[in-house]
Amino acid sequence: MKHAPMVAAAALILAAGLTSPAGAAPVTGTWGFDATGMDATVHPGDDFFKYANGGWDVRTPIPADRTGYGLDYVLADQAEQRVRAILEAPAAPGADGEKIHAAYAAFMDVGRANALGAAPIAPDLAAIRDAKTRTELAAVMGKTSEGFQPSIFNVGIDADLKHPNAYAVYISQGGLGLPNRDYYLQPSFAAKKAAYQVYIAKMLTLAHWRDPDASAKAIVDFETQIATVSWTRAEERDPEKIYNPMTPAELEKTAPGFGWGAFLAAADLQGVDHVIAVENTAIPKIAAIYADTPLATLKAWSAFHVADSAAAYLSSEFDEANFDFHGKTLSGQPSQRDRWKRAVAFVNGGMGEAVGKVYVDKYFPPEAKAKIDSLVHELIVALGQRVDRLDWMSAETKAKAHAKLAQLTVKIGYPSKWRDYSILQVSDTNMAADAEAFNRFEWMREVRRLNKPVDRTEWGMTPQTVNAYYNPTANEIVFPAAILAAPYFDPGADAAANYGGIGGVIGHEMTHGFDDEGRKYDGTGALTEWWTKSDSEKFDAQAKRLNAQYDTYEPFPGVHVKGDQTTGENIADLGGLLIALDAYHNSLHGQPAPVIDGLTGDQRFFLAYAQSWREKRREEFQRQLIVMDVHSPEKFRVNGVVRNMDAWYPLFDVKPGDKLYVAPADRVKIW
């Protein structure tokens, strides 16, 4: 994906640069770039991100109800306002229109939520109390995908990595309430961990669970044990390492101590012939911790996580306590988002394609889709040309790379087939019941397709999402309608701005098919080795050199970007921009680009790219992302890329001695 997690639509704020009234298009200057956001006092060779965006950064505050702000938030504002208009207008004809309006109304009815108090989670808590053994509690945990019940193991259904036309059940490590294992183990997060224990006690008190203070300490100790044996984010990035198929009987034998049979049966997965154990060395250790932990602690842990996961759909005291910890304490967000904004997110999350169908009818004309289709084709051609020019790749691997590229599926704007919500029941008075209904509907939809071929028409994002992604098991790139807007893409803007903006996004997603993870899948989406051994070794050597560069980047004193955790995104950023620049040059057909505002076409291209990462984050949230996210901070997604591109240096007079200068021999060249 192009963006880091949790890039959410939220409240508007008026400021100079890429900000605008809610629902309005961003300000993009005369050719697609907001020059008022630059800081001309900064030499481009010292900090290109700040040169392009420093003025905007200084004068643009982060709104109180956000963890960050920037271009994506402005576009998300626009999409959010459009969805609000859809949900607050008279319901569109048909059941889906009535359901999305009912869900929105239920979420907006805070009075009803306050009247219900903790009643919506009473059945969940009762099921936990009634469990007499760890096996019975494992069965309760098996409902984790259907409602608010938690589990120390995550369960999901997706395409089988080595057999991408079939679905498989995945079991992975879980059990942690803090964002990442580092929050339990690193001294720098000790204050957050202590605050977490206080929060647990508060939520248990609201849920009327006995001994909340003692239980809170036991829960934190239990989760710390799990964190100690859990895999790191970098370890989870290796697709070959996480592919560990086994039968349920083998899982029971490999990871005794947890009631796997009861767990799978409760999840409606009885009879599956195999599962894929993702973190295969951590799962047995977590099962052993479960077996050694007092049942009372396990029950208290489950009760807390029920209250925590349901808090946003309960009374204000639950909701506010949840925000105070997750929003204020963990992410540094001073104020909660307006209720209507959370209601929009709720409906988008539960019936996103029903909303999306109305959205594209209103806001995404067919001609926009056609123009993006053409641009994507140009980027595909450019990537093929880059493959041909590689001096480190053998002819054998090049032929297979071309074959994979030829099989690439491109999805633009919206799905060709919309999701069927006909069996989903929605209440207009009980948002907690709706939240459970949404979860249950989605889980059973996935369970029912287990023995069917993978649906290649399916989308993993809604049209109203400001993001994009590459799916390796389908070998597809996907661009929702909401991201296909200025300044990423404007049919009337300068070509250089479009190639530096949306071209960089398209190139990024295409390169994911050839990054350190994506390259391990062939054109059909199967996890298989299709490279020669020598080519793989050369690729890995270059990737390690890029990692070493990113390891030196220091967002805060003593806090470094993790190169091995962000490898794939860094490769995609670099490869994607190289491809986009080539495509831009191809589009000129040998003619010189016009000079606009004193800038050459290539200069405008790089400035547009830097603008596309115009974003800032609260320190607490950025620190959180550094330990859990596979993306580098925005500043380094600009500076870390351009310094490895030969074309950038003469355009901005970058010379030895400048902070970003890298000697030609040391510049990383992969794609």
XYZ file of C-alpha atoms in Angstrom:
671
model
C 0.000 0.000 0.000
C 1.071 3.508 -0.620
C 0.108 4.893 2.772
C 0.703 4.041 6.355
C -2.128 2.588 8.379
C -4.636 4.791 10.153
C -4.680 7.524 7.512
C -8.254 8.396 8.368
C -10.675 11.057 7.302
C -11.254 13.551 10.104
C -12.167 17.167 10.884
C -11.132 19.989 8.608
C -8.907 22.923 9.408
C -8.174 25.920 7.222
C -4.494 26.557 6.623
C -2.255 27.584 3.777
C -1.074 25.011 1.278
C -2.814 21.722 0.709
C -5.764 22.492 2.919
C -9.216 23.526 1.906
C -12.790 23.732 3.135
C -14.247 20.306 3.847
C -15.147 18.588 0.615
C -13.264 21.079 -1.589
C -10.347 20.201 -3.831
C -6.795 20.920 -2.582
C -4.966 24.050 -3.706
C -2.410 23.059 -6.341
C -1.080 26.224 -7.950
C -0.731 26.931 -11.656
C 0.591 23.559 -12.831
C -0.392 21.080 -10.096
C 2.011 22.146 -7.343
C 1.447 24.428 -4.369
C 4.602 26.575 -4.523
C 3.510 28.584 -1.481
C 4.276 25.507 0.617
C 7.984 25.499 -0.278
C 10.864 26.691 1.896
C 13.331 28.293 -0.502
C 15.824 28.902 2.328
C 16.561 25.176 2.381
C 19.027 23.801 -0.159
C 17.390 20.889 -2.042
C 20.521 18.818 -1.595
C 20.287 19.078 2.170
C 16.595 18.264 2.636
C 14.473 17.985 -0.492
C 11.331 17.191 1.507
C 11.657 20.406 3.490
C 12.583 22.404 0.380
C 9.321 21.338 -1.259
C 7.108 21.316 1.838
C 8.767 23.297 4.628
C 6.601 26.398 4.314
C 3.451 24.308 4.463
C 4.756 22.408 7.460
C 5.489 25.556 9.494
C 2.113 27.175 9.029
C -0.142 24.121 9.006
C -1.239 22.816 12.412
C -2.435 19.282 12.965
C -6.143 19.444 13.849
C -6.929 18.474 17.433
C -8.886 15.412 16.366
C -6.118 13.930 14.237
C -2.834 12.127 14.687
C -1.469 13.695 11.515
C -2.346 15.936 8.616
C -1.500 16.332 4.962
C -2.574 15.771 1.401
C -4.229 12.409 2.013
C -6.277 13.878 4.829
C -7.522 16.668 2.579
C -8.654 14.156 -0.029
C -10.135 11.978 2.708
C -12.055 15.031 3.962
C -13.503 15.401 0.502
C -14.529 11.744 0.313
C -15.876 11.830 3.856
C -18.066 14.847 3.173
C -19.403 13.161 0.053
C -20.276 10.006 1.972
C -21.927 12.079 4.684
C -24.097 13.722 2.049
C -25.083 10.284 0.768
C -25.965 9.028 4.247
C -27.877 12.131 5.307
C -29.874 12.448 2.087
C -33.062 10.421 1.634
C -32.222 6.741 1.286
C -31.581 5.536 -2.239
C -34.119 3.008 -3.534
C -33.444 -0.586 -2.528
C -32.531 -2.517 0.597
C -28.871 -1.485 0.626
C -29.791 2.200 0.682
C -32.071 1.609 3.648
C -29.432 -0.427 5.483
C -26.616 2.095 5.203
C -28.954 4.830 6.431
C -30.105 2.642 9.325
C -26.514 1.916 10.383
C -25.645 5.606 10.224
C -28.710 6.529 12.287
C -27.894 3.882 14.885
C -24.365 5.187 15.337
C -25.575 8.773 15.630
C -28.066 7.845 18.377
C -25.775 8.373 21.360
C -28.775 8.672 23.665
C -29.790 5.120 22.883
C -26.203 3.914 23.399
C -26.059 5.606 26.817
C -29.365 4.052 27.800
C -28.076 0.580 26.924
C -24.824 1.047 28.864
C -22.892 -2.235 29.009
C -25.922 -4.348 28.062
C -24.745 -5.042 24.473
C -21.687 -6.947 25.740
C -23.481 -8.787 28.562
C -23.851 -12.000 26.487
C -20.128 -11.939 25.610
C -19.127 -11.477 29.237
C -21.531 -14.214 30.328
C -19.982 -16.651 27.859
C -16.564 -15.901 29.341
C -17.787 -16.338 32.916
C -19.464 -19.632 32.045
C -16.295 -21.204 30.614
C -15.141 -23.792 33.167
C -11.941 -24.898 31.458
C -9.301 -23.487 29.147
C -10.734 -25.600 26.333
C -14.173 -24.090 26.850
C -12.606 -20.627 26.852
C -10.801 -21.496 23.603
C -14.224 -22.222 22.114
C -15.407 -18.771 23.232
C -12.305 -17.309 21.561
C -13.298 -19.077 18.372
C -16.004 -16.451 17.897
C -13.336 -13.758 17.551
C -14.142 -13.051 13.898
C -17.884 -12.737 14.469
C -18.203 -10.122 17.181
C -16.350 -8.624 20.115
C -14.837 -11.816 21.545
C -11.023 -11.685 21.538
C -8.524 -14.470 20.980
C -4.844 -14.906 21.656
C -4.637 -16.198 18.078
C -5.904 -14.440 14.980
C -7.774 -16.457 12.374
C -8.438 -15.386 8.793
C -9.232 -16.714 5.338
C -7.352 -15.634 2.233
C -5.831 -17.014 -0.949
C -3.328 -19.795 -0.349
C 0.126 -18.352 -1.010
C 1.274 -21.359 -3.039
C -2.114 -22.219 -4.528
C -3.599 -18.766 -5.214
C -6.782 -20.071 -6.835
C -7.838 -21.707 -3.552
C -8.660 -20.211 -0.158
C -6.871 -21.225 3.034
C -7.300 -20.657 6.763
C -4.479 -18.697 8.399
C -3.655 -18.832 12.125
C -1.357 -16.122 13.460
C -0.063 -14.714 16.719
C -2.242 -12.283 18.643
C -3.108 -11.476 22.220
C -1.562 -8.016 22.528
C -3.561 -4.910 23.388
C -0.722 -2.454 22.833
C 0.264 -1.603 19.240
C 3.351 -3.788 19.030
C 5.552 -6.164 21.023
C 8.071 -3.332 21.460
C 5.617 -1.487 23.724
C 5.998 -4.289 26.276
C 9.728 -4.832 25.934
C 11.386 -1.480 25.199
C 12.104 0.795 28.198
C 11.192 3.826 26.057
C 7.551 2.686 26.139
C 7.403 1.994 29.897
C 5.094 4.936 30.572
C 2.660 3.770 27.876
C 2.681 0.268 29.347
C 1.914 1.627 32.823
C -0.936 3.727 31.424
C -2.256 0.632 29.687
C -2.581 -1.172 33.003
C -4.564 1.740 34.436
C -6.816 1.693 31.373
C -7.418 -2.053 31.691
C -8.530 -1.612 35.293
C -10.902 1.165 34.291
C -12.511 -0.871 31.524
C -12.908 -3.906 33.783
C -14.558 -1.659 36.351
C -17.018 -0.367 33.744
C -17.698 -3.978 32.728
C -18.334 -4.896 36.393
C -15.547 -7.462 36.435
C -14.236 -8.433 39.825
C -10.813 -7.407 41.180
C -10.103 -4.966 38.320
C -6.770 -3.681 39.679
C -5.279 -7.104 40.392
C -6.666 -8.442 37.120
C -5.138 -5.538 35.190
C -1.669 -6.328 36.488
C -2.088 -10.017 35.701
C -3.271 -9.170 32.179
C -0.257 -6.955 31.479
C 2.081 -9.663 32.785
C 0.324 -12.236 30.579
C 0.582 -10.061 27.470
C 4.232 -9.296 28.229
C 4.966 -13.017 28.147
C 3.243 -13.247 24.766
C 5.174 -10.232 23.466
C 8.458 -11.826 24.500
C 7.898 -14.850 22.235
C 6.124 -13.048 19.370
C 7.790 -12.472 16.024
C 8.967 -9.020 15.052
C 7.305 -7.101 12.259
C 10.357 -7.667 10.060
C 10.181 -11.446 10.568
C 6.537 -11.480 9.497
C 7.441 -9.892 6.161
C 9.056 -13.035 4.713
C 6.354 -14.923 2.741
C 8.381 -18.127 2.644
C 8.881 -18.063 6.402
C 5.188 -17.533 7.167
C 3.944 -20.335 4.885
C 3.602 -23.305 7.217
C 0.649 -25.530 6.226
C -0.400 -28.289 8.607
C -3.452 -30.338 9.437
C -5.492 -29.465 12.554
C -4.092 -32.636 14.148
C -0.549 -31.457 13.428
C -1.397 -28.060 14.871
C -2.658 -29.736 18.073
C 0.584 -31.704 18.277
C 2.840 -28.756 17.424
C 1.130 -26.292 19.779
C -0.455 -28.255 22.653
C -2.096 -26.440 25.525
C -4.745 -24.633 23.517
C -8.091 -26.183 22.550
C -7.614 -26.007 18.803
C -10.495 -28.342 17.965
C -12.948 -26.338 20.059
C -11.549 -23.078 18.679
C -11.911 -24.100 15.023
C -15.367 -25.601 15.544
C -16.626 -22.408 17.184
C -15.247 -20.439 14.235
C -17.305 -22.628 11.840
C -14.083 -24.173 10.560
C -14.674 -27.748 11.651
C -13.704 -30.106 8.864
C -10.963 -27.955 7.290
C -8.191 -30.234 6.110
C -5.349 -27.818 6.761
C -4.457 -24.444 8.183
C -1.425 -22.232 7.637
C 0.408 -21.392 10.858
C 2.026 -18.028 10.174
C 4.476 -17.524 13.047
C 5.127 -21.243 13.431
C 7.745 -20.921 16.174
C 5.767 -18.363 18.217
C 2.385 -20.105 18.136
C 3.511 -23.122 20.245
C 5.084 -20.803 22.808
C 1.924 -18.703 23.067
C -0.157 -21.877 23.470
C 2.159 -22.959 26.291
C 1.779 -19.580 28.002
C -1.986 -19.964 27.710
C -1.816 -23.418 29.303
C 0.289 -22.126 32.214
C -1.798 -19.031 32.946
C -4.527 -19.194 35.625
C -7.997 -19.492 34.137
C -9.119 -16.445 36.130
C -6.479 -14.320 34.394
C -7.440 -15.648 30.969
C -11.083 -14.808 31.655
C -10.213 -11.308 32.871
C -8.074 -10.834 29.752
C -11.009 -11.864 27.559
C -13.439 -9.623 29.438
C -11.182 -6.606 29.088
C -10.705 -7.111 25.357
C -14.448 -7.518 24.823
C -14.993 -4.134 26.485
C -12.058 -2.586 24.623
C -13.129 -3.773 21.169
C -16.777 -2.828 21.747
C -16.130 0.500 23.503
C -16.825 2.714 20.485
C -20.303 1.171 20.200
C -21.224 1.398 23.884
C -22.142 4.230 26.238
C -20.121 7.435 26.413
C -18.159 6.333 29.487
C -16.766 3.330 27.583
C -16.202 5.371 24.435
C -14.431 8.231 26.208
C -12.199 5.931 28.256
C -11.234 4.103 25.076
C -10.354 7.333 23.283
C -8.449 8.742 26.253
C -6.085 5.793 26.105
C -5.875 4.821 22.438
C -6.245 8.341 21.070
C -4.676 10.681 23.613
C -2.163 8.499 25.441
C -0.910 6.261 22.646
C -1.241 8.557 19.639
C -1.154 12.073 21.108
C -4.523 13.057 19.599
C -6.070 15.757 21.825
C -9.712 15.494 20.723
C -11.974 12.781 19.423
C -13.464 13.091 15.942
C -16.973 14.429 15.557
C -19.563 11.718 15.894
C -20.808 12.031 12.311
C -17.274 11.347 11.081
C -17.023 8.223 13.162
C -20.461 7.230 11.895
C -19.264 7.595 8.296
C -16.257 5.386 9.084
C -18.549 2.846 10.754
C -20.819 2.500 7.730
C -17.865 2.492 5.337
C -16.344 -0.336 7.353
C -19.499 -2.437 7.483
C -21.139 -1.817 4.104
C -18.424 -0.005 2.191
C -19.335 -1.307 -1.246
C -22.990 -0.368 -0.827
C -21.831 3.177 -0.086
C -19.209 2.983 -2.835
C -21.736 2.125 -5.507
C -23.585 5.377 -4.835
C -20.279 7.239 -4.487
C -18.926 6.332 -7.930
C -22.262 7.050 -9.588
C -22.043 10.594 -8.248
C -18.346 11.405 -8.216
C -16.332 9.207 -10.594
C -17.122 9.777 -14.277
C -16.211 7.064 -16.812
C -13.788 9.389 -18.611
C -11.607 9.627 -15.473
C -11.308 5.846 -15.395
C -10.329 5.751 -19.069
C -7.558 8.325 -18.602
C -6.076 6.443 -15.658
C -6.212 3.191 -17.629
C -4.086 4.835 -20.317
C -1.591 6.169 -17.776
C -1.233 2.745 -16.151
C -0.457 1.214 -19.547
C 2.348 3.748 -20.035
C 3.829 2.818 -16.652
C 3.686 -0.887 -17.511
C 5.608 -0.197 -20.718
C 8.196 1.802 -18.781
C 8.715 -0.993 -16.244
C 9.221 -3.485 -19.069
C 11.840 -1.188 -20.573
C 13.645 -0.943 -17.234
C 13.729 -4.726 -16.966
C 15.370 -4.892 -20.396
C 18.047 -2.389 -19.344
C 19.033 -4.116 -16.092
C 22.714 -5.052 -16.152
C 22.541 -7.357 -13.127
C 19.662 -9.632 -14.186
C 20.038 -12.665 -16.427
C 18.061 -13.143 -19.617
C 16.299 -16.141 -18.057
C 14.915 -14.131 -15.133
C 14.117 -11.154 -17.379
C 11.898 -13.348 -19.539
C 9.946 -14.471 -16.476
C 9.719 -10.905 -15.181
C 8.162 -9.874 -18.493
C 5.753 -12.795 -18.228
C 4.693 -11.670 -14.766
C 4.229 -8.099 -15.935
C 2.095 -9.300 -18.846
C -0.188 -11.100 -16.376
C -0.635 -8.042 -14.146
C -4.292 -7.191 -13.476
C -5.225 -3.518 -13.128
C -8.311 -2.406 -11.215
C -9.349 1.221 -11.478
C -11.989 3.140 -9.540
C -14.474 0.520 -8.403
C -15.279 -3.215 -8.570
C -16.838 -4.807 -11.635
C -19.094 -6.797 -9.297
C -20.606 -5.304 -6.141
C -20.908 -7.163 -2.840
C -24.275 -8.734 -2.051
C -25.569 -7.573 1.349
C -29.028 -9.084 1.006
C -28.733 -11.421 4.029
C -27.258 -8.735 6.298
C -29.659 -7.521 8.976
C -29.140 -3.928 10.206
C -30.795 -2.142 13.126
C -31.376 1.611 13.237
C -31.358 1.647 17.059
C -28.446 -0.541 18.196
C -25.027 0.214 16.759
C -23.327 -2.479 18.858
C -25.643 -5.070 17.341
C -24.852 -3.640 13.902
C -21.116 -3.869 14.572
C -21.494 -7.535 15.477
C -23.730 -8.116 12.468
C -21.142 -6.547 10.165
C -18.394 -8.773 11.588
C -20.526 -11.898 11.434
C -21.643 -11.184 7.867
C -18.078 -10.718 6.659
C -16.746 -13.786 8.466
C -19.483 -16.104 7.231
C -19.051 -14.716 3.706
C -15.423 -15.816 3.911
C -16.215 -19.209 5.464
C -18.773 -20.031 2.771
C -16.229 -19.549 0.007
C -13.585 -21.872 1.496
C -14.102 -24.659 -1.005
C -14.691 -22.368 -3.964
C -12.196 -20.809 -6.412
C -10.729 -17.484 -5.389
C -12.863 -14.575 -6.569
C -10.476 -12.455 -8.631
C -13.076 -9.690 -9.048
C -13.020 -8.877 -5.339
C -11.586 -5.634 -3.979
C -9.777 -5.126 -0.671
C -10.657 -1.415 -0.494
C -13.768 0.622 -1.130
C -13.968 3.205 -3.955
C -14.159 6.038 -1.398
C -10.781 5.096 0.140
C -7.764 7.374 -0.387
C -5.171 4.657 -0.868
C -3.950 2.001 -3.311
C -2.472 -1.487 -3.073
C -0.784 -4.427 -4.755
C -2.061 -7.942 -4.029
C 0.686 -10.518 -4.691
C -1.524 -13.637 -4.737
C -3.652 -12.076 -7.476
C -0.791 -10.161 -9.136
C -3.012 -7.082 -9.249
C -2.746 -3.343 -8.616
C -5.810 -1.516 -7.322
C -6.572 2.222 -7.348
C -9.833 3.317 -5.687
C -11.685 6.285 -7.126
C -10.991 8.619 -4.187
C -7.220 8.716 -4.728
C -7.606 9.551 -8.414
C -7.934 13.261 -7.723
C -5.785 16.394 -7.729
C -2.984 16.844 -6.975
C -2.256 13.138 -7.527
C -4.123 13.235 -10.799
C -5.733 16.126 -12.636
C -6.525 15.686 -16.345
C -6.101 19.438 -16.820
C -2.770 19.715 -14.982
C 0.776 19.653 -16.309
C 1.881 16.175 -17.387
C 4.971 16.328 -15.170
C 2.756 16.884 -12.120
C 0.566 13.911 -12.985
C 3.518 11.598 -13.555
C 5.207 12.752 -10.348
C 1.931 12.402 -8.450
C -0.312 9.534 -9.532
C 2.478 8.154 -11.737
C 4.595 7.671 -8.640
C 1.674 5.916 -6.930
C 1.081 3.594 -9.883
C 4.783 2.850 -10.240
C 5.012 2.184 -6.509
C 2.233 -0.423 -6.583
C 3.638 -2.054 -9.717
C 7.081 -2.303 -8.112
C 5.563 -4.147 -5.154
C 5.271 -7.074 -7.528
C 9.066 -7.008 -7.716
C 10.090 -5.913 -4.207
C 11.722 -8.255 -1.671
C 8.354 -9.935 -0.935
C 6.445 -9.529 -4.202
C 9.286 -10.882 -6.324
C 8.758 -14.280 -4.701
C 5.354 -14.662 -6.383
C 5.003 -15.510 -10.067
C 2.562 -14.079 -12.593
C -0.254 -16.368 -11.431
C 0.192 -15.190 -7.839
C 1.832 -18.389 -6.589
C 4.657 -18.253 -4.051
C 7.460 -19.921 -5.983
C 11.111 -19.461 -6.864
C 11.314 -18.130 -10.426
C 14.642 -16.289 -10.180
C 18.053 -17.764 -10.845
C 20.110 -18.172 -7.671
C 22.640 -15.616 -8.878
C 19.977 -13.003 -9.650
C 18.370 -13.509 -6.232
C 21.720 -12.970 -4.545
C 22.340 -9.768 -6.513
C 18.870 -8.465 -5.670
C 19.273 -9.252 -1.971
C 22.658 -7.521 -1.881
C 21.167 -4.313 -3.285
C 18.188 -4.523 -0.919
C 20.571 -4.789 2.034
C 22.410 -1.688 0.835
C 19.110 0.194 0.723
C 18.251 -1.085 4.211
C 21.569 0.221 5.489
C 20.729 3.695 4.180
C 17.327 3.720 5.875
C 18.787 2.408 9.138
C 20.694 5.690 9.407
C 17.582 7.871 9.194
C 16.663 9.289 12.592
C 13.169 10.815 12.941
C 13.844 11.525 16.634
C 17.133 11.493 18.548
C 18.081 7.882 19.152
C 15.084 6.542 17.175
C 15.901 5.102 13.769
C 13.878 3.855 10.823
C 14.034 0.068 10.620
C 15.407 -0.811 7.199
C 14.550 -4.520 7.369
C 10.974 -3.703 8.412
C 10.403 -1.133 5.657
C 12.359 -2.818 2.849
C 9.445 -3.530 0.525
C 7.971 -0.047 0.705
C 11.374 1.582 0.246
C 12.068 -0.521 -2.838
C 8.597 0.299 -4.188
C 9.114 4.024 -3.583
C 12.441 4.050 -5.408
C 11.447 1.742 -8.253
C 8.073 3.419 -8.646
C 9.532 6.882 -9.111
C 12.145 5.653 -11.579
C 9.388 4.014 -13.624
C 7.209 7.131 -13.462
C 10.093 9.328 -14.655
C 10.750 7.020 -17.593
C 7.052 7.038 -18.475
C 7.019 10.829 -18.347
C 9.987 10.990 -20.694
C 8.301 8.501 -23.041
C 5.193 10.681 -23.097
C 7.211 13.578 -24.514
C 8.023 11.549 -27.660
C 11.446 13.147 -27.957
C 10.168 16.712 -27.683
C 11.416 19.057 -24.938
C 9.082 19.659 -22.037
C 7.834 23.225 -21.607
C 9.357 25.431 -18.930
C 6.673 26.603 -16.473
C 7.287 29.117 -13.695
C 10.978 28.825 -14.500
C 10.993 25.073 -13.873
C 11.852 22.320 -16.336
C 9.599 19.320 -16.756
C 11.891 17.080 -14.701
C 12.102 19.646 -11.908
C 8.318 19.825 -11.812
C 8.149 16.028 -11.756
C 10.307 15.770 -8.634
C 8.543 18.625 -6.871
C 5.164 17.031 -7.556
C 6.457 13.780 -6.086
C 7.687 15.540 -2.949
C 4.325 17.292 -2.637
C 2.541 13.925 -2.761
C 4.172 13.149 0.608
C 3.217 16.488 2.167
C 2.221 15.164 5.570
C 3.074 15.600 9.236
C 2.343 13.488 12.310
C 2.178 13.863 16.058
C 5.315 12.557 17.713
C 3.540 9.853 19.744
C 1.863 8.502 16.649
C 5.033 8.628 14.563
C 6.918 6.730 17.259
C 4.160 4.121 17.199
C 4.410 3.737 13.426
C 8.185 3.370 13.521
C 7.909 0.168 15.552
C 4.866 -1.327 13.812
C 4.541 0.059 10.279
C 6.235 -1.224 7.118
C 6.391 2.308 5.683
C 9.099 4.863 6.406
C 8.121 8.355 7.616
C 7.131 10.657 4.746
C 10.285 12.751 4.908
C 12.410 9.726 4.131
C 10.036 8.480 1.465
C 11.159 11.583 -0.401
C 14.766 12.148 0.657
C 15.630 8.455 0.723
C 14.410 8.039 -2.855
C 15.692 11.072 -4.725
C 19.258 10.725 -3.428
C 19.487 7.356 -5.212
C 18.316 8.764 -8.565
C 21.031 10.109 -10.852
C 18.591 12.400 -12.692
C 17.777 14.368 -9.542
C 21.295 15.666 -8.875
C 21.861 18.135 -11.759
C 18.267 19.378 -11.629
C 18.738 20.852 -8.163
C 22.506 21.446 -8.173
C 23.231 18.727 -5.625
C 26.967 18.271 -5.081
C 29.427 16.543 -2.751
C 29.140 18.004 0.728
C 25.364 18.343 0.575
C 23.625 16.265 3.245
C 21.718 14.092 0.784
C 24.593 13.573 -1.618
C 25.491 9.962 -2.306
C 28.458 9.143 -4.517
C 27.386 7.558 -7.836
C 28.945 4.213 -6.954
C 27.021 4.107 -3.657
C 23.579 4.903 -5.060
C 21.308 1.893 -4.825
C 20.006 0.643 -8.157
C 17.486 -2.194 -8.128
C 14.769 -1.441 -10.669
